[in-house]
Amino acid sequence: MTDQPLPAVSTHALAVVMRDYLSYGESGMADLKEAVHAVRRKPVLNAFCQHVRRILEGEVPVPTDVINKEFERRAKEDGPGEDGKPQEPVHYDDQQAYEALADLWEYLDLNPDGEPEGAATELKSAMRSGRSQMLWIEGDPLQALKTWMSWRQLALFVVGTVLCTVSWAIYRNVDASVVRSITLLLTIAGFVMASIGGGALWLRRVRYVNPDAFLPKEPQPKDDRR
């Protein structure tokens, strides 16, 4: 029952995509392919791709009526032909509509999951994977924390932060020149300590997520470079 609302929403997405892209012929198909392969794809295109995937897999019926209605609308919008006679709109049966969607799927270079193939998709997946790894590590989070955490560096960061904050507050509220000079030095020292401790913790965290991070890359042979 939870899957029933999807065809209606996706059929609307199909109508939108046909109106905005496919009804313009080859130029519209080229624009659609570019939009589908964009790093940030529009939600309506996601719904369209998933609906076409379900059609080709036989999970939902072919929306022949939606396709033919768009052909009729486009023919009326274009008006009469060069001879002055009304243009006859293209009319598909279910088999022709299915074959047209299959050809479109192949033209768009979509994988079985409805995601576009190519460098843009790989970049998007890498971004998502890297972001999820930096936010969360699979497994026991306590054990992961014990693995990469350094208590000395954490203490250096905390002590440096407290020293910098307290010294700066005293520096701002005291008028004695000697005290202000000392607290200014302590503020700088605390800032340096916090930076070293926090930076070291961050490096340990990154190396735990990706052991190959910050390692020098092997130079590529000159013949392989473009």
PDB file of C-alpha atoms in Angstrom:
ATOM      1  CA  MET A   1       0.000   0.000   0.000  1.00  0.00           C
ATOM      2  CA  THR A   2       2.874   2.375   0.671  1.00  0.00           C
ATOM      3  CA  ASP A   3       4.055   2.097  -2.957  1.00  0.00           C
ATOM      4  CA  GLN A   4       0.747   3.133  -4.534  1.00  0.00           C
ATOM      5  CA  PRO A   5       1.207   6.948  -4.421  1.00  0.00           C
ATOM      6  CA  LEU A   6       4.518   6.688  -6.307  1.00  0.00           C
ATOM      7  CA  PRO A   7       3.142   5.996  -9.830  1.00  0.00           C
ATOM      8  CA  ALA A   8       0.894   9.083  -9.704  1.00  0.00           C
ATOM      9  CA  VAL A   9       3.743  11.336  -8.608  1.00  0.00           C
ATOM     10  CA  SER A  10       6.127   9.801 -11.140  1.00  0.00           C
ATOM     11  CA  THR A  11       3.562  10.029 -13.945  1.00  0.00           C
ATOM     12  CA  HIS A  12       3.377  13.737 -13.234  1.00  0.00           C
ATOM     13  CA  ALA A  13       7.185  13.850 -13.450  1.00  0.00           C
ATOM     14  CA  LEU A  14       7.008  12.062 -16.804  1.00  0.00           C
ATOM     15  CA  ALA A  15       4.523  14.650 -18.084  1.00  0.00           C
ATOM     16  CA  VAL A  16       6.758  17.479 -16.884  1.00  0.00           C
ATOM     17  CA  VAL A  17       9.850  15.997 -18.516  1.00  0.00           C
ATOM     18  CA  MET A  18       8.012  15.429 -21.785  1.00  0.00           C
ATOM     19  CA  ARG A  19       6.686  19.006 -21.772  1.00  0.00           C
ATOM     20  CA  ASP A  20       9.993  20.647 -20.842  1.00  0.00           C
ATOM     21  CA  TYR A  21      12.432  18.398 -22.722  1.00  0.00           C
ATOM     22  CA  LEU A  22      11.243  15.537 -24.907  1.00  0.00           C
ATOM     23  CA  SER A  23       8.635  17.426 -26.912  1.00  0.00           C
ATOM     24  CA  TYR A  24      11.435  19.587 -28.363  1.00  0.00           C
ATOM     25  CA  GLY A  25      12.994  16.665 -30.211  1.00  0.00           C
ATOM     26  CA  GLU A  26      16.740  16.053 -30.370  1.00  0.00           C
ATOM     27  CA  SER A  27      17.683  19.324 -28.693  1.00  0.00           C
ATOM     28  CA  GLY A  28      15.329  18.552 -25.826  1.00  0.00           C
ATOM     29  CA  MET A  29      16.773  15.072 -25.405  1.00  0.00           C
ATOM     30  CA  ALA A  30      20.292  16.526 -25.295  1.00  0.00           C
ATOM     31  CA  ASP A  31      19.205  19.023 -22.641  1.00  0.00           C
ATOM     32  CA  LEU A  32      17.529  16.222 -20.682  1.00  0.00           C
ATOM     33  CA  LYS A  33      20.678  14.099 -20.755  1.00  0.00           C
ATOM     34  CA  GLU A  34      22.735  17.016 -19.485  1.00  0.00           C
ATOM     35  CA  ALA A  35      20.224  17.701 -16.693  1.00  0.00           C
ATOM     36  CA  VAL A  36      20.070  14.029 -15.699  1.00  0.00           C
ATOM     37  CA  HIS A  37      23.855  13.836 -15.465  1.00  0.00           C
ATOM     38  CA  ALA A  38      24.157  17.007 -13.396  1.00  0.00           C
ATOM     39  CA  VAL A  39      25.806  16.589  -9.997  1.00  0.00           C
ATOM     40  CA  ARG A  40      22.716  18.014  -8.301  1.00  0.00           C
ATOM     41  CA  ARG A  41      19.800  16.529 -10.186  1.00  0.00           C
ATOM     42  CA  LYS A  42      16.336  18.037  -9.783  1.00  0.00           C
ATOM     43  CA  PRO A  43      13.802  15.992  -7.746  1.00  0.00           C
ATOM     44  CA  VAL A  44      11.426  15.813 -10.706  1.00  0.00           C
ATOM     45  CA  LEU A  45      14.182  14.166 -12.768  1.00  0.00           C
ATOM     46  CA  ASN A  46      14.823  11.659  -9.975  1.00  0.00           C
ATOM     47  CA  ALA A  47      11.125  10.757  -9.963  1.00  0.00           C
ATOM     48  CA  PHE A  48      11.135  10.517 -13.762  1.00  0.00           C
ATOM     49  CA  CYS A  49      14.137   8.178 -13.864  1.00  0.00           C
ATOM     50  CA  GLN A  50      12.728   5.936 -11.155  1.00  0.00           C
ATOM     51  CA  HIS A  51       9.346   5.782 -12.899  1.00  0.00           C
ATOM     52  CA  VAL A  52      10.910   4.861 -16.237  1.00  0.00           C
ATOM     53  CA  ARG A  53      12.933   2.169 -14.469  1.00  0.00           C
ATOM     54  CA  ARG A  54       9.759   0.698 -12.965  1.00  0.00           C
ATOM     55  CA  ILE A  55       8.042   0.783 -16.364  1.00  0.00           C
ATOM     56  CA  LEU A  56      10.879  -1.098 -18.056  1.00  0.00           C
ATOM     57  CA  GLU A  57      10.932  -3.670 -15.249  1.00  0.00           C
ATOM     58  CA  GLY A  58       7.185  -4.223 -15.577  1.00  0.00           C
ATOM     59  CA  GLU A  59       6.328  -2.947 -12.112  1.00  0.00           C
ATOM     60  CA  VAL A  60       3.914  -0.273 -13.389  1.00  0.00           C
ATOM     61  CA  PRO A  61       1.954   0.008 -16.655  1.00  0.00           C
ATOM     62  CA  VAL A  62       3.197   2.027 -19.592  1.00  0.00           C
ATOM     63  CA  PRO A  63       1.666   5.552 -19.395  1.00  0.00           C
ATOM     64  CA  THR A  64       0.731   5.612 -23.069  1.00  0.00           C
ATOM     65  CA  ASP A  65      -2.091   8.095 -22.525  1.00  0.00           C
ATOM     66  CA  VAL A  66       0.254  10.599 -20.876  1.00  0.00           C
ATOM     67  CA  ILE A  67       2.703  10.342 -23.771  1.00  0.00           C
ATOM     68  CA  ASN A  68       0.027  10.691 -26.455  1.00  0.00           C
ATOM     69  CA  LYS A  69      -1.600  13.645 -24.698  1.00  0.00           C
ATOM     70  CA  GLU A  70       1.724  15.461 -24.740  1.00  0.00           C
ATOM     71  CA  PHE A  71       2.084  14.760 -28.464  1.00  0.00           C
ATOM     72  CA  GLU A  72      -1.408  16.185 -29.027  1.00  0.00           C
ATOM     73  CA  ARG A  73      -0.675  19.265 -26.911  1.00  0.00           C
ATOM     74  CA  ARG A  74       2.561  19.897 -28.768  1.00  0.00           C
ATOM     75  CA  ALA A  75       0.874  19.548 -32.164  1.00  0.00           C
ATOM     76  CA  LYS A  76      -1.768  22.114 -31.185  1.00  0.00           C
ATOM     77  CA  GLU A  77       0.903  24.466 -29.843  1.00  0.00           C
ATOM     78  CA  ASP A  78       2.959  24.239 -33.041  1.00  0.00           C
ATOM     79  CA  GLY A  79      -0.108  25.085 -35.114  1.00  0.00           C
ATOM     80  CA  PRO A  80      -0.702  24.165 -38.770  1.00  0.00           C
ATOM     81  CA  GLY A  81       2.099  22.951 -40.973  1.00  0.00           C
ATOM     82  CA  GLU A  82       3.672  24.639 -43.981  1.00  0.00           C
ATOM     83  CA  ASP A  83       0.743  23.618 -46.166  1.00  0.00           C
ATOM     84  CA  GLY A  84      -1.709  25.204 -43.746  1.00  0.00           C
ATOM     85  CA  LYS A  85      -3.221  21.898 -42.678  1.00  0.00           C
ATOM     86  CA  PRO A  86      -3.327  20.868 -38.998  1.00  0.00           C
ATOM     87  CA  GLN A  87      -0.441  18.628 -38.030  1.00  0.00           C
ATOM     88  CA  GLU A  88      -1.265  15.039 -37.182  1.00  0.00           C
ATOM     89  CA  PRO A  89       0.090  14.286 -33.705  1.00  0.00           C
ATOM     90  CA  VAL A  90       2.220  11.210 -33.141  1.00  0.00           C
ATOM     91  CA  HIS A  91       0.223   8.374 -31.622  1.00  0.00           C
ATOM     92  CA  TYR A  92       1.853   5.439 -29.824  1.00  0.00           C
ATOM     93  CA  ASP A  93       0.412   2.159 -28.715  1.00  0.00           C
ATOM     94  CA  ASP A  94       1.682   0.465 -25.546  1.00  0.00           C
ATOM     95  CA  GLN A  95       4.456  -1.451 -27.323  1.00  0.00           C
ATOM     96  CA  GLN A  96       5.722   1.616 -29.194  1.00  0.00           C
ATOM     97  CA  ALA A  97       5.672   3.702 -26.010  1.00  0.00           C
ATOM     98  CA  TYR A  98       7.603   1.003 -24.151  1.00  0.00           C
ATOM     99  CA  GLU A  99      10.216   0.781 -26.914  1.00  0.00           C
ATOM    100  CA  ALA A 100      10.558   4.584 -26.988  1.00  0.00           C
ATOM    101  CA  LEU A 101      11.175   4.671 -23.228  1.00  0.00           C
ATOM    102  CA  ALA A 102      13.709   1.831 -23.545  1.00  0.00           C
ATOM    103  CA  ASP A 103      15.569   3.764 -26.259  1.00  0.00           C
ATOM    104  CA  LEU A 104      15.457   6.890 -24.097  1.00  0.00           C
ATOM    105  CA  TRP A 105      16.863   4.948 -21.132  1.00  0.00           C
ATOM    106  CA  GLU A 106      19.771   3.766 -23.270  1.00  0.00           C
ATOM    107  CA  TYR A 107      20.337   7.260 -24.652  1.00  0.00           C
ATOM    108  CA  LEU A 108      20.488   8.756 -21.162  1.00  0.00           C
ATOM    109  CA  ASP A 109      23.149   6.223 -20.071  1.00  0.00           C
ATOM    110  CA  LEU A 110      21.289   5.188 -16.924  1.00  0.00           C
ATOM    111  CA  ASN A 111      22.344   2.216 -14.805  1.00  0.00           C
ATOM    112  CA  PRO A 112      19.855  -0.396 -13.504  1.00  0.00           C
ATOM    113  CA  ASP A 113      19.192   1.739 -10.412  1.00  0.00           C
ATOM    114  CA  GLY A 114      18.141   4.742 -12.461  1.00  0.00           C
ATOM    115  CA  GLU A 115      21.335   6.659 -11.739  1.00  0.00           C
ATOM    116  CA  PRO A 116      23.387   8.203 -14.567  1.00  0.00           C
ATOM    117  CA  GLU A 117      26.705   6.687 -15.503  1.00  0.00           C
ATOM    118  CA  GLY A 118      29.817   8.806 -15.905  1.00  0.00           C
ATOM    119  CA  ALA A 119      32.255  11.090 -14.122  1.00  0.00           C
ATOM    120  CA  ALA A 120      29.576  13.338 -12.601  1.00  0.00           C
ATOM    121  CA  THR A 121      27.931  10.381 -10.871  1.00  0.00           C
ATOM    122  CA  GLU A 122      31.271   9.082  -9.598  1.00  0.00           C
ATOM    123  CA  LEU A 123      32.072  12.523  -8.212  1.00  0.00           C
ATOM    124  CA  LYS A 124      28.682  12.745  -6.519  1.00  0.00           C
ATOM    125  CA  SER A 125      29.085   9.273  -4.978  1.00  0.00           C
ATOM    126  CA  ALA A 126      32.601  10.103  -3.784  1.00  0.00           C
ATOM    127  CA  MET A 127      31.361  13.319  -2.184  1.00  0.00           C
ATOM    128  CA  ARG A 128      28.550  11.500  -0.407  1.00  0.00           C
ATOM    129  CA  SER A 129      30.851   8.678   0.710  1.00  0.00           C
ATOM    130  CA  GLY A 130      33.541  11.038   1.963  1.00  0.00           C
ATOM    131  CA  ARG A 131      31.032  13.201   3.807  1.00  0.00           C
ATOM    132  CA  SER A 132      29.385  10.195   5.485  1.00  0.00           C
ATOM    133  CA  GLN A 133      32.763   8.774   6.523  1.00  0.00           C
ATOM    134  CA  MET A 134      33.867  12.028   8.085  1.00  0.00           C
ATOM    135  CA  LEU A 135      30.610  12.268  10.046  1.00  0.00           C
ATOM    136  CA  TRP A 136      30.299   8.642  11.056  1.00  0.00           C
ATOM    137  CA  ILE A 137      32.367   5.471  11.158  1.00  0.00           C
ATOM    138  CA  GLU A 138      30.666   2.122  10.871  1.00  0.00           C
ATOM    139  CA  GLY A 139      30.999  -0.168  13.851  1.00  0.00           C
ATOM    140  CA  ASP A 140      31.298   0.584  17.558  1.00  0.00           C
ATOM    141  CA  PRO A 141      31.696   4.392  17.896  1.00  0.00           C
ATOM    142  CA  LEU A 142      33.287   4.063  21.349  1.00  0.00           C
ATOM    143  CA  GLN A 143      35.884   1.617  20.061  1.00  0.00           C
ATOM    144  CA  ALA A 144      36.557   3.885  17.082  1.00  0.00           C
ATOM    145  CA  LEU A 145      37.020   6.852  19.407  1.00  0.00           C
ATOM    146  CA  LYS A 146      39.499   4.926  21.549  1.00  0.00           C
ATOM    147  CA  THR A 147      41.407   3.921  18.430  1.00  0.00           C
ATOM    148  CA  TRP A 148      42.131   7.354  17.006  1.00  0.00           C
ATOM    149  CA  MET A 149      41.855   9.562  20.088  1.00  0.00           C
ATOM    150  CA  SER A 150      45.033  10.883  21.743  1.00  0.00           C
ATOM    151  CA  TRP A 151      44.432  12.074  25.290  1.00  0.00           C
ATOM    152  CA  ARG A 152      47.618  14.146  25.333  1.00  0.00           C
ATOM    153  CA  GLN A 153      46.565  16.069  22.246  1.00  0.00           C
ATOM    154  CA  LEU A 154      43.046  16.430  23.609  1.00  0.00           C
ATOM    155  CA  ALA A 155      44.416  17.801  26.878  1.00  0.00           C
ATOM    156  CA  LEU A 156      46.656  20.195  24.949  1.00  0.00           C
ATOM    157  CA  PHE A 157      43.643  21.424  22.991  1.00  0.00           C
ATOM    158  CA  VAL A 158      41.432  21.863  26.088  1.00  0.00           C
ATOM    159  CA  VAL A 159      44.135  23.552  28.174  1.00  0.00           C
ATOM    160  CA  GLY A 160      45.072  25.833  25.284  1.00  0.00           C
ATOM    161  CA  THR A 161      41.437  26.796  24.688  1.00  0.00           C
ATOM    162  CA  VAL A 162      40.816  27.562  28.377  1.00  0.00           C
ATOM    163  CA  LEU A 163      44.098  29.487  28.712  1.00  0.00           C
ATOM    164  CA  CYS A 164      43.399  31.527  25.581  1.00  0.00           C
ATOM    165  CA  THR A 165      39.820  32.347  26.637  1.00  0.00           C
ATOM    166  CA  VAL A 166      40.647  33.301  30.224  1.00  0.00           C
ATOM    167  CA  SER A 167      43.749  35.302  29.307  1.00  0.00           C
ATOM    168  CA  TRP A 168      41.885  37.217  26.629  1.00  0.00           C
ATOM    169  CA  ALA A 169      39.059  38.034  29.031  1.00  0.00           C
ATOM    170  CA  ILE A 170      41.560  39.376  31.589  1.00  0.00           C
ATOM    171  CA  TYR A 171      43.386  41.320  28.876  1.00  0.00           C
ATOM    172  CA  ARG A 172      40.157  43.050  27.853  1.00  0.00           C
ATOM    173  CA  ASN A 173      39.127  43.979  31.407  1.00  0.00           C
ATOM    174  CA  VAL A 174      42.423  44.984  33.054  1.00  0.00           C
ATOM    175  CA  ASP A 175      44.116  48.369  32.571  1.00  0.00           C
ATOM    176  CA  ALA A 176      47.516  47.589  34.117  1.00  0.00           C
ATOM    177  CA  SER A 177      50.085  47.492  31.330  1.00  0.00           C
ATOM    178  CA  VAL A 178      52.197  44.734  32.932  1.00  0.00           C
ATOM    179  CA  VAL A 179      49.215  42.457  33.439  1.00  0.00           C
ATOM    180  CA  ARG A 180      47.947  43.152  29.915  1.00  0.00           C
ATOM    181  CA  SER A 181      51.332  42.244  28.462  1.00  0.00           C
ATOM    182  CA  ILE A 182      51.448  38.970  30.371  1.00  0.00           C
ATOM    183  CA  THR A 183      47.861  38.036  29.536  1.00  0.00           C
ATOM    184  CA  LEU A 184      48.437  38.857  25.862  1.00  0.00           C
ATOM    185  CA  LEU A 185      51.397  36.479  25.787  1.00  0.00           C
ATOM    186  CA  LEU A 186      49.324  33.840  27.561  1.00  0.00           C
ATOM    187  CA  THR A 187      46.513  34.359  25.037  1.00  0.00           C
ATOM    188  CA  ILE A 188      48.883  33.795  22.139  1.00  0.00           C
ATOM    189  CA  ALA A 189      50.418  30.766  23.854  1.00  0.00           C
ATOM    190  CA  GLY A 190      46.963  29.306  24.519  1.00  0.00           C
ATOM    191  CA  PHE A 191      45.911  29.863  20.947  1.00  0.00           C
ATOM    192  CA  VAL A 192      49.031  28.090  19.659  1.00  0.00           C
ATOM    193  CA  MET A 193      48.502  25.179  22.068  1.00  0.00           C
ATOM    194  CA  ALA A 194      44.841  24.795  21.055  1.00  0.00           C
ATOM    195  CA  SER A 195      45.756  24.957  17.371  1.00  0.00           C
ATOM    196  CA  ILE A 196      48.434  22.289  17.698  1.00  0.00           C
ATOM    197  CA  GLY A 197      46.256  19.995  19.795  1.00  0.00           C
ATOM    198  CA  GLY A 198      43.143  20.422  17.631  1.00  0.00           C
ATOM    199  CA  GLY A 199      45.083  20.093  14.394  1.00  0.00           C
ATOM    200  CA  ALA A 200      46.789  16.918  15.566  1.00  0.00           C
ATOM    201  CA  LEU A 201      43.439  15.409  16.583  1.00  0.00           C
ATOM    202  CA  TRP A 202      41.958  16.281  13.224  1.00  0.00           C
ATOM    203  CA  LEU A 203      44.882  14.656  11.404  1.00  0.00           C
ATOM    204  CA  ARG A 204      44.547  11.485  13.480  1.00  0.00           C
ATOM    205  CA  ARG A 205      40.811  11.387  12.713  1.00  0.00           C
ATOM    206  CA  VAL A 206      41.382  11.786   8.985  1.00  0.00           C
ATOM    207  CA  ARG A 207      44.101   9.130   8.930  1.00  0.00           C
ATOM    208  CA  TYR A 208      41.837   6.764  10.819  1.00  0.00           C
ATOM    209  CA  VAL A 209      39.076   7.203   8.224  1.00  0.00           C
ATOM    210  CA  ASN A 210      41.517   7.018   5.304  1.00  0.00           C
ATOM    211  CA  PRO A 211      44.949   5.541   6.092  1.00  0.00           C
ATOM    212  CA  ASP A 212      46.257   6.745   2.706  1.00  0.00           C
ATOM    213  CA  ALA A 213      45.405  10.394   3.379  1.00  0.00           C
ATOM    214  CA  PHE A 214      48.251  12.888   3.013  1.00  0.00           C
ATOM    215  CA  LEU A 215      50.574  10.250   1.575  1.00  0.00           C
ATOM    216  CA  PRO A 216      52.613  11.361  -1.462  1.00  0.00           C
ATOM    217  CA  LYS A 217      51.170  10.171  -4.748  1.00  0.00           C
ATOM    218  CA  GLU A 218      53.296   8.247  -7.180  1.00  0.00           C
ATOM    219  CA  PRO A 219      54.188  10.329 -10.241  1.00  0.00           C
ATOM    220  CA  GLN A 220      52.362   9.262 -13.366  1.00  0.00           C
ATOM    221  CA  PRO A 221      54.400   8.202 -16.410  1.00  0.00           C
ATOM    222  CA  LYS A 222      54.678  10.960 -18.962  1.00  0.00           C
ATOM    223  CA  ASP A 223      53.183   8.719 -21.637  1.00  0.00           C
ATOM    224  CA  ASP A 224      49.913   8.415 -19.656  1.00  0.00           C
ATOM    225  CA  ARG A 225      49.440  12.154 -19.273  1.00  0.00           C
ATOM    226  CA  ARG A 226      47.265  14.045 -21.658  1.00  0.00           C
TER     227      ARG A 226
END
